[in-house]
Coordinates of C-alpha atoms in Angstrom, one line a residue:
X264 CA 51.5 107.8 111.1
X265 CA 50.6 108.9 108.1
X266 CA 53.4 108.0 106.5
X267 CA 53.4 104.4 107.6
X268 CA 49.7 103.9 106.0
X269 CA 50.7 105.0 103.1
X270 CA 53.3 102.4 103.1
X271 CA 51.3 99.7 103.5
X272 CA 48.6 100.6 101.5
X273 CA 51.8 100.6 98.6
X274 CA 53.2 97.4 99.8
X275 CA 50.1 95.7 99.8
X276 CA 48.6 97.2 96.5
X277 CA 51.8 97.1 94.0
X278 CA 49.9 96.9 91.0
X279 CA 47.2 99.5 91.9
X280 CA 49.8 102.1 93.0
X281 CA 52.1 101.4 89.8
X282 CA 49.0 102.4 87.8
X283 CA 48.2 104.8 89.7
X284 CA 51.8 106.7 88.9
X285 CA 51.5 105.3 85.4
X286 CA 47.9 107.6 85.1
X287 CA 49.2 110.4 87.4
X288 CA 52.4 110.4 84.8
X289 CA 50.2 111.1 82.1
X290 CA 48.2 113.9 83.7
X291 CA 51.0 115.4 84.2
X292 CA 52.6 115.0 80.7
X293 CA 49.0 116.2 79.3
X294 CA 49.2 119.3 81.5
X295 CA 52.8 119.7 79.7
X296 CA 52.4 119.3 76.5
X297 CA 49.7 121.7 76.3
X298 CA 52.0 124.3 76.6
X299 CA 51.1 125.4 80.2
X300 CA 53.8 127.2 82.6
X301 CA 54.9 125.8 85.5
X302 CA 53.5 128.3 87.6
X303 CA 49.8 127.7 85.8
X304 CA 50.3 124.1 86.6
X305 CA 50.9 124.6 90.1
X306 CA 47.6 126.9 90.5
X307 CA 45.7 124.6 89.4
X308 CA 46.8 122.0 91.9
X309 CA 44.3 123.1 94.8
X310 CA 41.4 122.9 92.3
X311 CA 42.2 119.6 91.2
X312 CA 42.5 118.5 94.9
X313 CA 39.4 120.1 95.9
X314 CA 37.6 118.1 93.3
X315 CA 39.0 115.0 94.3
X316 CA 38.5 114.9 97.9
X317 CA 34.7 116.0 97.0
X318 CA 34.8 112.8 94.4
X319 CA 35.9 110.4 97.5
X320 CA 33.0 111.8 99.6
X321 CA 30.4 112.1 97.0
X322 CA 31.1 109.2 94.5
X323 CA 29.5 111.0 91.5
X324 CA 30.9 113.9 91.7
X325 CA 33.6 114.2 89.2
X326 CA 31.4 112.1 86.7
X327 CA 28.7 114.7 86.6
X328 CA 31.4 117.4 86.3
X329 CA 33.0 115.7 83.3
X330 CA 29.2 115.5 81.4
X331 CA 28.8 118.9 82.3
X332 CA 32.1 120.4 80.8
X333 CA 32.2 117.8 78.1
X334 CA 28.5 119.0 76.8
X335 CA 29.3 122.4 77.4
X336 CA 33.1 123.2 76.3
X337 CA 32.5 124.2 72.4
X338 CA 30.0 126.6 73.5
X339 CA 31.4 130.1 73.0
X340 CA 30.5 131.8 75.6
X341 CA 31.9 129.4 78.0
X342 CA 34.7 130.3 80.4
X343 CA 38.4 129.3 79.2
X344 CA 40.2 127.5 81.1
X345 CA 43.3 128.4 79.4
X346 CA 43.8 124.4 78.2
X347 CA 43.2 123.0 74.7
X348 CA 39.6 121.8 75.3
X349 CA 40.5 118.3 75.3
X350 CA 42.8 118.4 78.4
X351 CA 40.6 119.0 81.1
X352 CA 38.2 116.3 79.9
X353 CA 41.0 113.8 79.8
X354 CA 42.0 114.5 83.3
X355 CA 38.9 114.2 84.7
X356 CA 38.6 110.7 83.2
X357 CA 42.3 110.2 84.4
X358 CA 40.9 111.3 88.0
X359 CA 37.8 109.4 87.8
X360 CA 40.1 106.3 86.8
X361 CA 42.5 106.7 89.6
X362 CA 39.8 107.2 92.0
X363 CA 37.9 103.8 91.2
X364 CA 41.7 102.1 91.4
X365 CA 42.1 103.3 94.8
X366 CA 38.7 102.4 96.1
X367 CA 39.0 98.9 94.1
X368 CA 36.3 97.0 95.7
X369 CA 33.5 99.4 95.4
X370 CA 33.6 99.4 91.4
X371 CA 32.6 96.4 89.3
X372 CA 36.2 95.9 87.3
X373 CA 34.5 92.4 86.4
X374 CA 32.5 94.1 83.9
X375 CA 35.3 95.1 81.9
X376 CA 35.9 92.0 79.7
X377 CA 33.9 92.0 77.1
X378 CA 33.3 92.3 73.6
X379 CA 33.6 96.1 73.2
X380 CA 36.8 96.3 75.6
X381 CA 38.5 94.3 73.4
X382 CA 37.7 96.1 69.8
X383 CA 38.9 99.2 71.4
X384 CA 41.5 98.0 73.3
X385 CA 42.6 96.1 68.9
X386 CA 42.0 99.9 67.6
X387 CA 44.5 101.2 70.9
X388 CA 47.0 98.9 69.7
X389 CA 47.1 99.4 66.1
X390 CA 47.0 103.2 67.0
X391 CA 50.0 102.8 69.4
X392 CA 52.2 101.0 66.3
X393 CA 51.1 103.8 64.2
X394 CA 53.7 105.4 65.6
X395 CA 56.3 104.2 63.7
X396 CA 54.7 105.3 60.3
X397 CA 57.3 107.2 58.2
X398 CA 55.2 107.5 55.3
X399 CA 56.1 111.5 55.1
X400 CA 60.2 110.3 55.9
X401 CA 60.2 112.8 58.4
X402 CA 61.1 110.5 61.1
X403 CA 59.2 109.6 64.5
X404 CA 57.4 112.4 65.8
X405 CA 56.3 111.2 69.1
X406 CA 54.4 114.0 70.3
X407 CA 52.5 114.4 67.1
X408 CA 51.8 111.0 67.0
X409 CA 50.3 111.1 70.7
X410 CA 48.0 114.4 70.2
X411 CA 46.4 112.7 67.3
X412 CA 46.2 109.0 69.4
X413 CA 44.8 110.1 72.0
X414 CA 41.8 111.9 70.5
X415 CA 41.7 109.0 68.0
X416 CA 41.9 105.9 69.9
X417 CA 42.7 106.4 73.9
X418 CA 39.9 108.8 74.6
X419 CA 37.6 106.0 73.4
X420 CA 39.6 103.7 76.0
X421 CA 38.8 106.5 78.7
X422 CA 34.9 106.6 77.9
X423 CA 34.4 102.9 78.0
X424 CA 35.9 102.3 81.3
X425 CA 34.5 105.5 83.2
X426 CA 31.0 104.8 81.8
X427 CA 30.9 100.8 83.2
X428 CA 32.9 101.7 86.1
X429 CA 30.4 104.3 87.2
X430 CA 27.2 103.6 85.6
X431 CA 27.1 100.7 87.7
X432 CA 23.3 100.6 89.0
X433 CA 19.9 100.8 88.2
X434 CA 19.1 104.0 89.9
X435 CA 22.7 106.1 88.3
X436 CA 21.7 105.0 84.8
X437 CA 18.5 106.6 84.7
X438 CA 19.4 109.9 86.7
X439 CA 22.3 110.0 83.4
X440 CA 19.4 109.7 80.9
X441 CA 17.5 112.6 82.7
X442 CA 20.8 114.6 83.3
X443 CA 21.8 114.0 79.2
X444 CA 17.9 115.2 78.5
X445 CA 18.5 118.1 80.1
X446 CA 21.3 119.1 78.4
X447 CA 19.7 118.0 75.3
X448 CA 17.0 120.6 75.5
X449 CA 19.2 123.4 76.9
X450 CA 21.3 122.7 73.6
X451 CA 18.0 122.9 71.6
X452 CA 16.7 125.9 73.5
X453 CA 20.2 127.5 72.4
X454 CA 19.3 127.3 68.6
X455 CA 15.7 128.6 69.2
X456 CA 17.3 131.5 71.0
X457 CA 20.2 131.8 68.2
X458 CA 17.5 131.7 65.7
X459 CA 14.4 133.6 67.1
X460 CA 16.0 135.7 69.3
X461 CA 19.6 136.5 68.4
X462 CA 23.3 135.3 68.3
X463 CA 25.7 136.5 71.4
X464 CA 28.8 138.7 70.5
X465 CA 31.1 136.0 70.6
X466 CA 28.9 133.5 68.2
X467 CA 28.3 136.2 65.8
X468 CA 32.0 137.0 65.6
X469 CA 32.0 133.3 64.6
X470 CA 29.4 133.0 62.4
X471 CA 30.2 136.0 60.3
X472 CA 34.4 135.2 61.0
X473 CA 35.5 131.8 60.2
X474 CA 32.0 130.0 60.3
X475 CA 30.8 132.5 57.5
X476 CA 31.8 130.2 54.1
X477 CA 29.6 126.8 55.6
X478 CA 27.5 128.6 58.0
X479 CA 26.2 131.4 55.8
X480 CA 24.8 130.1 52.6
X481 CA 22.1 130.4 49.6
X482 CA 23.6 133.7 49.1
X483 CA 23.1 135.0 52.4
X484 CA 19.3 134.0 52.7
X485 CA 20.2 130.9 54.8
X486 CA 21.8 130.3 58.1
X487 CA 23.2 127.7 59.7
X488 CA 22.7 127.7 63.6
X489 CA 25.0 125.2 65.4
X490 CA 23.9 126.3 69.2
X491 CA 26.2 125.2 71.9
X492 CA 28.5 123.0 69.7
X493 CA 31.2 123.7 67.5
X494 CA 29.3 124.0 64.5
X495 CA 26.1 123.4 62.3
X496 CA 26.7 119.4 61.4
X497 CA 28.5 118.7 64.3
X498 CA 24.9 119.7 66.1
X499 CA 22.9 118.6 63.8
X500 CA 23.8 115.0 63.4
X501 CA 24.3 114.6 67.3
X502 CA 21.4 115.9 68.0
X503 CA 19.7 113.5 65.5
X504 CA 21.1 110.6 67.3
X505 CA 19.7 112.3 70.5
X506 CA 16.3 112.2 69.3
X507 CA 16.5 108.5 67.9
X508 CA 17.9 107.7 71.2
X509 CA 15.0 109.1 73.2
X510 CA 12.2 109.0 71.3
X511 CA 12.9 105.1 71.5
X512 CA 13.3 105.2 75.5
X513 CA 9.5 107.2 75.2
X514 CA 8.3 104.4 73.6
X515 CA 9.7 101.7 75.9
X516 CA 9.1 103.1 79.4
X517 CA 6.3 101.9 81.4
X518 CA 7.3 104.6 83.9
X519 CA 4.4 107.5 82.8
X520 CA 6.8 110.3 83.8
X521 CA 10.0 108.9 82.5
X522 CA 8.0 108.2 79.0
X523 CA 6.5 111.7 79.1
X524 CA 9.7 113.6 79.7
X525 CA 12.0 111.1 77.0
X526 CA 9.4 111.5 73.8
X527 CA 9.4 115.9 75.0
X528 CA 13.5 115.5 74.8
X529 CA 13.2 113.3 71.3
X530 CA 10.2 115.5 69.8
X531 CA 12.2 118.7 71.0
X532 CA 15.7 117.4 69.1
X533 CA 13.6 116.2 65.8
X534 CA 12.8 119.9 65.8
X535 CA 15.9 121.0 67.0
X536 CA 18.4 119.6 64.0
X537 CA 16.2 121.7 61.5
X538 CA 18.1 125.1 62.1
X539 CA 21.5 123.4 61.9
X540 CA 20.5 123.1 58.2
X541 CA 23.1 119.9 58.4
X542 CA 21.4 117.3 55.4
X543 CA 23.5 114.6 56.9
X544 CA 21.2 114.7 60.2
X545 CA 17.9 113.7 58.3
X546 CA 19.4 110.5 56.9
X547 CA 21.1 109.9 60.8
X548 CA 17.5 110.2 61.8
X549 CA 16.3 107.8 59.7
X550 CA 19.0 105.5 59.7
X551 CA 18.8 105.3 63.7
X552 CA 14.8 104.6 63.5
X553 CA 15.3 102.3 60.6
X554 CA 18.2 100.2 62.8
X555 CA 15.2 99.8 65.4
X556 CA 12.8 98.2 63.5
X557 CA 15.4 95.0 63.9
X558 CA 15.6 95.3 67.4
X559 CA 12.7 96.3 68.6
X560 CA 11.4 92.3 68.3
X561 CA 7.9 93.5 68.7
X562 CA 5.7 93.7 65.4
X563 CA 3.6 96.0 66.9
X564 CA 6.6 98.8 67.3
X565 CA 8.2 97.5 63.9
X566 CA 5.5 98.1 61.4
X567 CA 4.2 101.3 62.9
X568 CA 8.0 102.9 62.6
X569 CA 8.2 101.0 59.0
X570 CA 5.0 103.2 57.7
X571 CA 6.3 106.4 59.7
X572 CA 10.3 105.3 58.4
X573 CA 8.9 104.8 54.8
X574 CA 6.6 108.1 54.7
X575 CA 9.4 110.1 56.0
X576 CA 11.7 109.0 53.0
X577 CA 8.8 109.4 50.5
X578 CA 7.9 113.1 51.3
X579 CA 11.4 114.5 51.6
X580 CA 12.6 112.6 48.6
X581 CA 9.2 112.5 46.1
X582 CA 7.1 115.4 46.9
X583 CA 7.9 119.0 47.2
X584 CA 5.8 119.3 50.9
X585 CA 6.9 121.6 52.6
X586 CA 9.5 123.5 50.2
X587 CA 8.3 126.9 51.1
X588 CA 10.5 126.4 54.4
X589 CA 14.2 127.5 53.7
X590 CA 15.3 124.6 56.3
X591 CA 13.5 121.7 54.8
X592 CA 14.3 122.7 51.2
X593 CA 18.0 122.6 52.6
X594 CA 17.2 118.8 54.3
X595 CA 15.6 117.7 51.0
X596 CA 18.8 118.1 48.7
X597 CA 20.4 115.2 50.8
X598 CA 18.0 113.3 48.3
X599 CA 19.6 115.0 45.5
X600 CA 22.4 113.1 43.7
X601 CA 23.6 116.2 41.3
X602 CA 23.7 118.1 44.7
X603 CA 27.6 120.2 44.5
X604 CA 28.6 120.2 47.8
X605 CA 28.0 115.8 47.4
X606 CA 29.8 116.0 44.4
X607 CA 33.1 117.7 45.6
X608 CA 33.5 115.7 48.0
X609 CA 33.2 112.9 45.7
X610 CA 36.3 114.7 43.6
X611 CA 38.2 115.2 46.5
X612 CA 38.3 111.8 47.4
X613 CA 39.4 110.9 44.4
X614 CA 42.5 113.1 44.5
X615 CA 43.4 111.5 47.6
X616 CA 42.7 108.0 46.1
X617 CA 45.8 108.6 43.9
X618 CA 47.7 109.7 47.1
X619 CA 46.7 106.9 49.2
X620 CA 47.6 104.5 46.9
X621 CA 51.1 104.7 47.9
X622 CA 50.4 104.9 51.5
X623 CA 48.7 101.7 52.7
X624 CA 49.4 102.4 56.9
X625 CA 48.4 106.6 56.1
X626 CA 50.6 109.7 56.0
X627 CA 50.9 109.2 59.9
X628 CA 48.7 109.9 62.8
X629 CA 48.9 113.4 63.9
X630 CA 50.6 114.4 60.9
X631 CA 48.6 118.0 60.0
X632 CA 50.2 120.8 57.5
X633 CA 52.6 122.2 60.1
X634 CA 53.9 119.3 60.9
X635 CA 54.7 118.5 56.9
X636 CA 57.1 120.4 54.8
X637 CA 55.7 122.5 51.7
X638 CA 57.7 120.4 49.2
X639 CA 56.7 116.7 50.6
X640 CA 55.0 114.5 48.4
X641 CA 51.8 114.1 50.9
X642 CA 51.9 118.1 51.8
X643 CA 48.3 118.1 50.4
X644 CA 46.8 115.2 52.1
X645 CA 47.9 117.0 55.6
X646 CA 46.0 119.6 55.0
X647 CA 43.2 119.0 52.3
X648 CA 39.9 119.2 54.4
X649 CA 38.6 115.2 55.3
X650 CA 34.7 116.3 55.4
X651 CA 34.2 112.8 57.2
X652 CA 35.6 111.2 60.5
X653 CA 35.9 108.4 58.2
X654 CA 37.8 109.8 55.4
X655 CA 40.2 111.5 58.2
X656 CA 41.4 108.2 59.7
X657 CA 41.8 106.5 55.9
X658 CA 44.2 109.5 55.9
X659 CA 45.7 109.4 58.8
X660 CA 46.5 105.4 59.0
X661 CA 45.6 104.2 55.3
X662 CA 43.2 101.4 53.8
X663 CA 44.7 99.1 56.9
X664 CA 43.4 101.8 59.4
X665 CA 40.2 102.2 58.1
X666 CA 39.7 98.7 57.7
X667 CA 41.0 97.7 61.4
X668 CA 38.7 100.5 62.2
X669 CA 35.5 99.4 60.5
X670 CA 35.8 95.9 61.9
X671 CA 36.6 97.1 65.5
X672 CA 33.2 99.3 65.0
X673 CA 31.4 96.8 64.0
X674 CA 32.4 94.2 66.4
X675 CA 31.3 96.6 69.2
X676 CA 28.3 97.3 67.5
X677 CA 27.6 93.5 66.7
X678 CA 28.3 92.9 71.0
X679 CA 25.7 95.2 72.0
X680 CA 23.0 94.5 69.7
X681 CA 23.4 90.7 70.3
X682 CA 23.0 92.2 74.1
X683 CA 19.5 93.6 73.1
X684 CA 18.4 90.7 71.0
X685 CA 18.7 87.7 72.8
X686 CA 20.1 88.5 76.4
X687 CA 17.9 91.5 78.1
X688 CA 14.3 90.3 79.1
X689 CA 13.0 93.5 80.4
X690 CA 11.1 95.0 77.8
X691 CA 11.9 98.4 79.3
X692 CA 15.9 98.0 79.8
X693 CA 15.8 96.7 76.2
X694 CA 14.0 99.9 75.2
X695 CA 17.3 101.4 76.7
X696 CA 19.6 99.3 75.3
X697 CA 18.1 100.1 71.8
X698 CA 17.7 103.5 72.0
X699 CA 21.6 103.3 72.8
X700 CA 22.5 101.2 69.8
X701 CA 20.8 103.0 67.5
X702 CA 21.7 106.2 68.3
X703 CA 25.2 104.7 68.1
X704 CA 24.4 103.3 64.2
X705 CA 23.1 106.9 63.9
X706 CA 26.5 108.6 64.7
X707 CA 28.1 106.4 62.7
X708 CA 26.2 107.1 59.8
X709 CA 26.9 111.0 60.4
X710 CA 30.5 110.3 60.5
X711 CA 30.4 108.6 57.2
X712 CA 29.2 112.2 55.8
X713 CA 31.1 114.4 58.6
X714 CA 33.9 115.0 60.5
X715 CA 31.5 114.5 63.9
X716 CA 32.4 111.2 65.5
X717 CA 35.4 112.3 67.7
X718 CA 34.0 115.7 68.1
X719 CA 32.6 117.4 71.5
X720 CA 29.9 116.0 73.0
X721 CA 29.5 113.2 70.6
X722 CA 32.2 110.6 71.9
X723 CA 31.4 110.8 75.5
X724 CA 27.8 110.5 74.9
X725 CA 27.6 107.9 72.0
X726 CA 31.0 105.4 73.2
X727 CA 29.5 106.0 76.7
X728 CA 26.2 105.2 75.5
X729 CA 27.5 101.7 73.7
X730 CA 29.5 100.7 77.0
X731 CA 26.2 101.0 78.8
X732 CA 24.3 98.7 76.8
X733 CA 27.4 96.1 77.6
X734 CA 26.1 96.8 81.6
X735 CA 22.7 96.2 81.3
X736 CA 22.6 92.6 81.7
X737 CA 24.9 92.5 84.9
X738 CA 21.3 94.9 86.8
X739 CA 18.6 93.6 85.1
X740 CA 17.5 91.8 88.5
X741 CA 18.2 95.2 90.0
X742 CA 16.0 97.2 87.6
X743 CA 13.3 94.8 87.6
X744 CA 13.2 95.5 91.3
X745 CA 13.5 99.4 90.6
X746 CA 10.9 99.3 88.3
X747 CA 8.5 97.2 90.0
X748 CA 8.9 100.1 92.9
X749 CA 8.4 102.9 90.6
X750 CA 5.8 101.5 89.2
X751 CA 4.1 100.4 92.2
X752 CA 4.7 104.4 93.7
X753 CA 2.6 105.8 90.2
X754 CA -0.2 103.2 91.3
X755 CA -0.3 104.6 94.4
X756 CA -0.7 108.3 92.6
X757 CA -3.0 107.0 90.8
X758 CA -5.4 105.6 92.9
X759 CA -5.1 108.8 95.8
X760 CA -5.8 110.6 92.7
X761 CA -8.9 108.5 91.6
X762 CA -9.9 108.4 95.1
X763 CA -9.8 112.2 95.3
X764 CA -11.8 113.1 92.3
X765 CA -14.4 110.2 93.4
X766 CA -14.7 112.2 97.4
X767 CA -15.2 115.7 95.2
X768 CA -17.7 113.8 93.2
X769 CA -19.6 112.9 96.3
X770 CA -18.9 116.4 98.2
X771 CA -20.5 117.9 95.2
X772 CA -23.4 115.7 95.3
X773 CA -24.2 116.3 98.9
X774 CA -23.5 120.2 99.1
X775 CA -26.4 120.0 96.0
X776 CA -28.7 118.1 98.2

């Protein structure tokens, strides 16, 4: 019986069930290629199936799950799973994928086509013909190629198409802004903890181990904490955008509890990228707050966060306020254009300028210094450290890459701000929609200065974030109803709550008579 309904189900669903092999295919060659036995594969078959049958029943499941793992995974104390720590992440997205192709009708595929599908899908393509770079003349490396794609270009592919397929209502987006808070202030409780409290064994093995030459600095007197990421900048600057990103929600809610709990998560991360002594995160900040001044199409938001945005800037880069604070004296030299650590990686760059001259598409995607020979010409631009996300692709697929890569950006970028600006009327979705973009422009920024963009949890949240923004027009109706109830429910509050202070007022009046 059960046989036969799975053949009709394939006969009538050819194209869902030839994507469906095509994604279980590439599970399975990601399980593979991460160098897992046979037998390790097979144990974790029940686990998988568990968590898909749970995903069928409980939609969310899986989605919540992937956040979780995807926020938590560079932390070091957390459990290995024995995969490289992009794997499981990808699979979950593969599931979560196959899942909404099975149950077709109950996810909006319409939303798809849009402005931000296509730049990535551009930047997929360009990264699949990468592939046939020889720059190095070591011939197609296929596998290489796909380990650095994947990260580079697919898992982007992945985010946008889990995030509108399963951010789909009114009710699920904000439950993800709460659930991403939360997280947000665990990750900034971390660094209080690392700082005022103490490191764990396993982060001060780090810290004074391979994190010891960044990490450890001013001669020993300054420390770098990085809390549940990988490292310092990678915190610093994503937890920068954070706080752009809910500070701007505070501002924009009507909802008294959402407000209250948004500007405590965007007050808390302001604080929080302090410790991470990362210089880069102050000008994300900034950048971010500045990029809503154009959206926020409200002069009564604008010039407020033009005097805070331009006093800001003054006092870190014009007065010495504050400069008894290790942290903030580390913050102010982003100012400082005779700063070192600036000015090597101006004089790195311009050893790879010479390089790159000659190497228009890139040494190669994927192509790292084991992959490259010690006497090949671009031996040193395999392994000479990028210091930018930027900088790393130019590398990888050349002045076209990085050009191809720019414009794709900025076309998705362009598409959701055009979102915010003309179509969204709700002054509150906007808020959202804002808050998204900017944190976006403040990522972007960061990766200009640091290797951060791709990194964990920073493309889940911040690509997520974007394709959200491209799904707010298709609930606006809904959240206008949502809001209207929630609103309507903190009425009710408070009036009982008016109405029971007025009866005490009374009691009290006649218990004195």
């Amino acid at each position: 019986m059960a046989n036969k309904a799975i053949k009709l189900y394939a006969k009538e669903n050819r194209g869902r069930v030839s994507l469906l092999f095509l994604l279980f295919l590439l599970a399975l060659y990601q399980l593979i290629t991460a160098g897992l036995p046979a037998f390790a594969i097979i144990c974790f078959i029940p686990v998988i199936v568990i968590g898909i049958i749970l995903s069928f029943r409980h939609g969310m499941f899986l989605f919540w799950i992937l956040f979780a793992i995807n926020y938590l995974i560079m932390m070091r104390d957390f459990p290995s799973t024995g995969l490289p720590m992009s794997v499981p992440n990808e699979l979950l997205e593969l599931a979560l994928l196959g899942i909404s192709i099975i149950t077709f009708e109950h996810y909006p595929f319409n939303r798809i086509g849009n402005l931000m599908f296509l730049s990535i899908f551009i930047w997929c393509v360009f990264c699949t013909l990468e592939v046939f770079n020889n720059t190095c003349n070591l011939g197609i490396n296929i596998e290489a190629w796909y380990q650095g794609a994947r990260l580079m270009a697919f898992q982007q592919l992945y985010i946008f198409l889990v995030f509108t397929l399963y951010l789909n209502t009114s009710n699920r987006i904000v439950k993800y802004l709460f659930i991403w808070g939360g997280f947000a202030l665990f990750a900034v409780y971390w660094v209080w903890q690392q700082k005022y409290v103490g490191l764990t064994n396993l982060e001060r093995n780090w810290l004074y181990g391979p994190g010891r030459t960044t990490h450890i600095i001013h001669g020993g007197t300054l420390i770098r904490y990085f809390s549940i990421y990988s490292d310092a900048a990678n915190f610093g600057i994503g937890i920068a955008s954070t706080a752009v990103a809910f500070v701007i929600f505070g501002i924009t809610s009507r909802i008294w509890r959402h407000k209250l709990f948004f500007l405590i998560v965007g007050v808390a991360c302001i604080w929080g990228m302090f410790p991470s002594g990362t210089r880069t995160a102050i000008a994300c900040l900034m950048a971010g707050f500045m990029a809503y001044i154009f959206l926020s199409k409200s002069a009564k938001i604008a010039v407020p966060f033009t005097i805070v945005y331009g006093l800001m800037y003054f006092l870190l880069a014009f007065t010495n306020i504050g400069n008894s604070n290790q942290q903030i004296r580390r913050m102010r030299s982003a100012f400082d254009r005779n700063d070192a650590s600036a000015n090597q990686r101006t004089i790195n760059q311009q050893t790879m300028k010479k390089y790159m001259k000659e190497a228009p598409w890139g040494i190669g995607i994927g192509m790292f210094g084991q992959q490259v020979p010690a006497n090949n010409k671009y031996r040193l631009m395999s392994t000479i450290a990028a210091d930018s996300e930027y900088v790393f692709i130019w590398l990888r697929t050349g002045i076209i890459g990085i050009t191809v890569f720019l414009l794709v950006t900025g076309l998705m970028l362009f598409g959701a701000c055009r979102i915010v600006f003309f179509t969204i009327k709700s002054p509150s979705l906007r808020g959202i929609g804002a808050g998204l973009c900017c944190a976006f422009v403040s990522q972007q920024l960061g990766a200009y200065g640091n290797q951060v963009l791709m990194q964990f949890p920073n493309g889940l949240i911040f690509y997520g974030g974007l394709s959200i923004v491209y799904v707010l027009p298709h609930i606006e109706q809904e959240w206008n109803e949502y809001e209207k109830k929630q609103l309507a429910k903190q009425e009710e509050k408070k009036r009982r709550r008016l109405e029971k202070k007025k009866n005490s007022r009374v009691d009290s009046i006649l218990n004195w008579i």
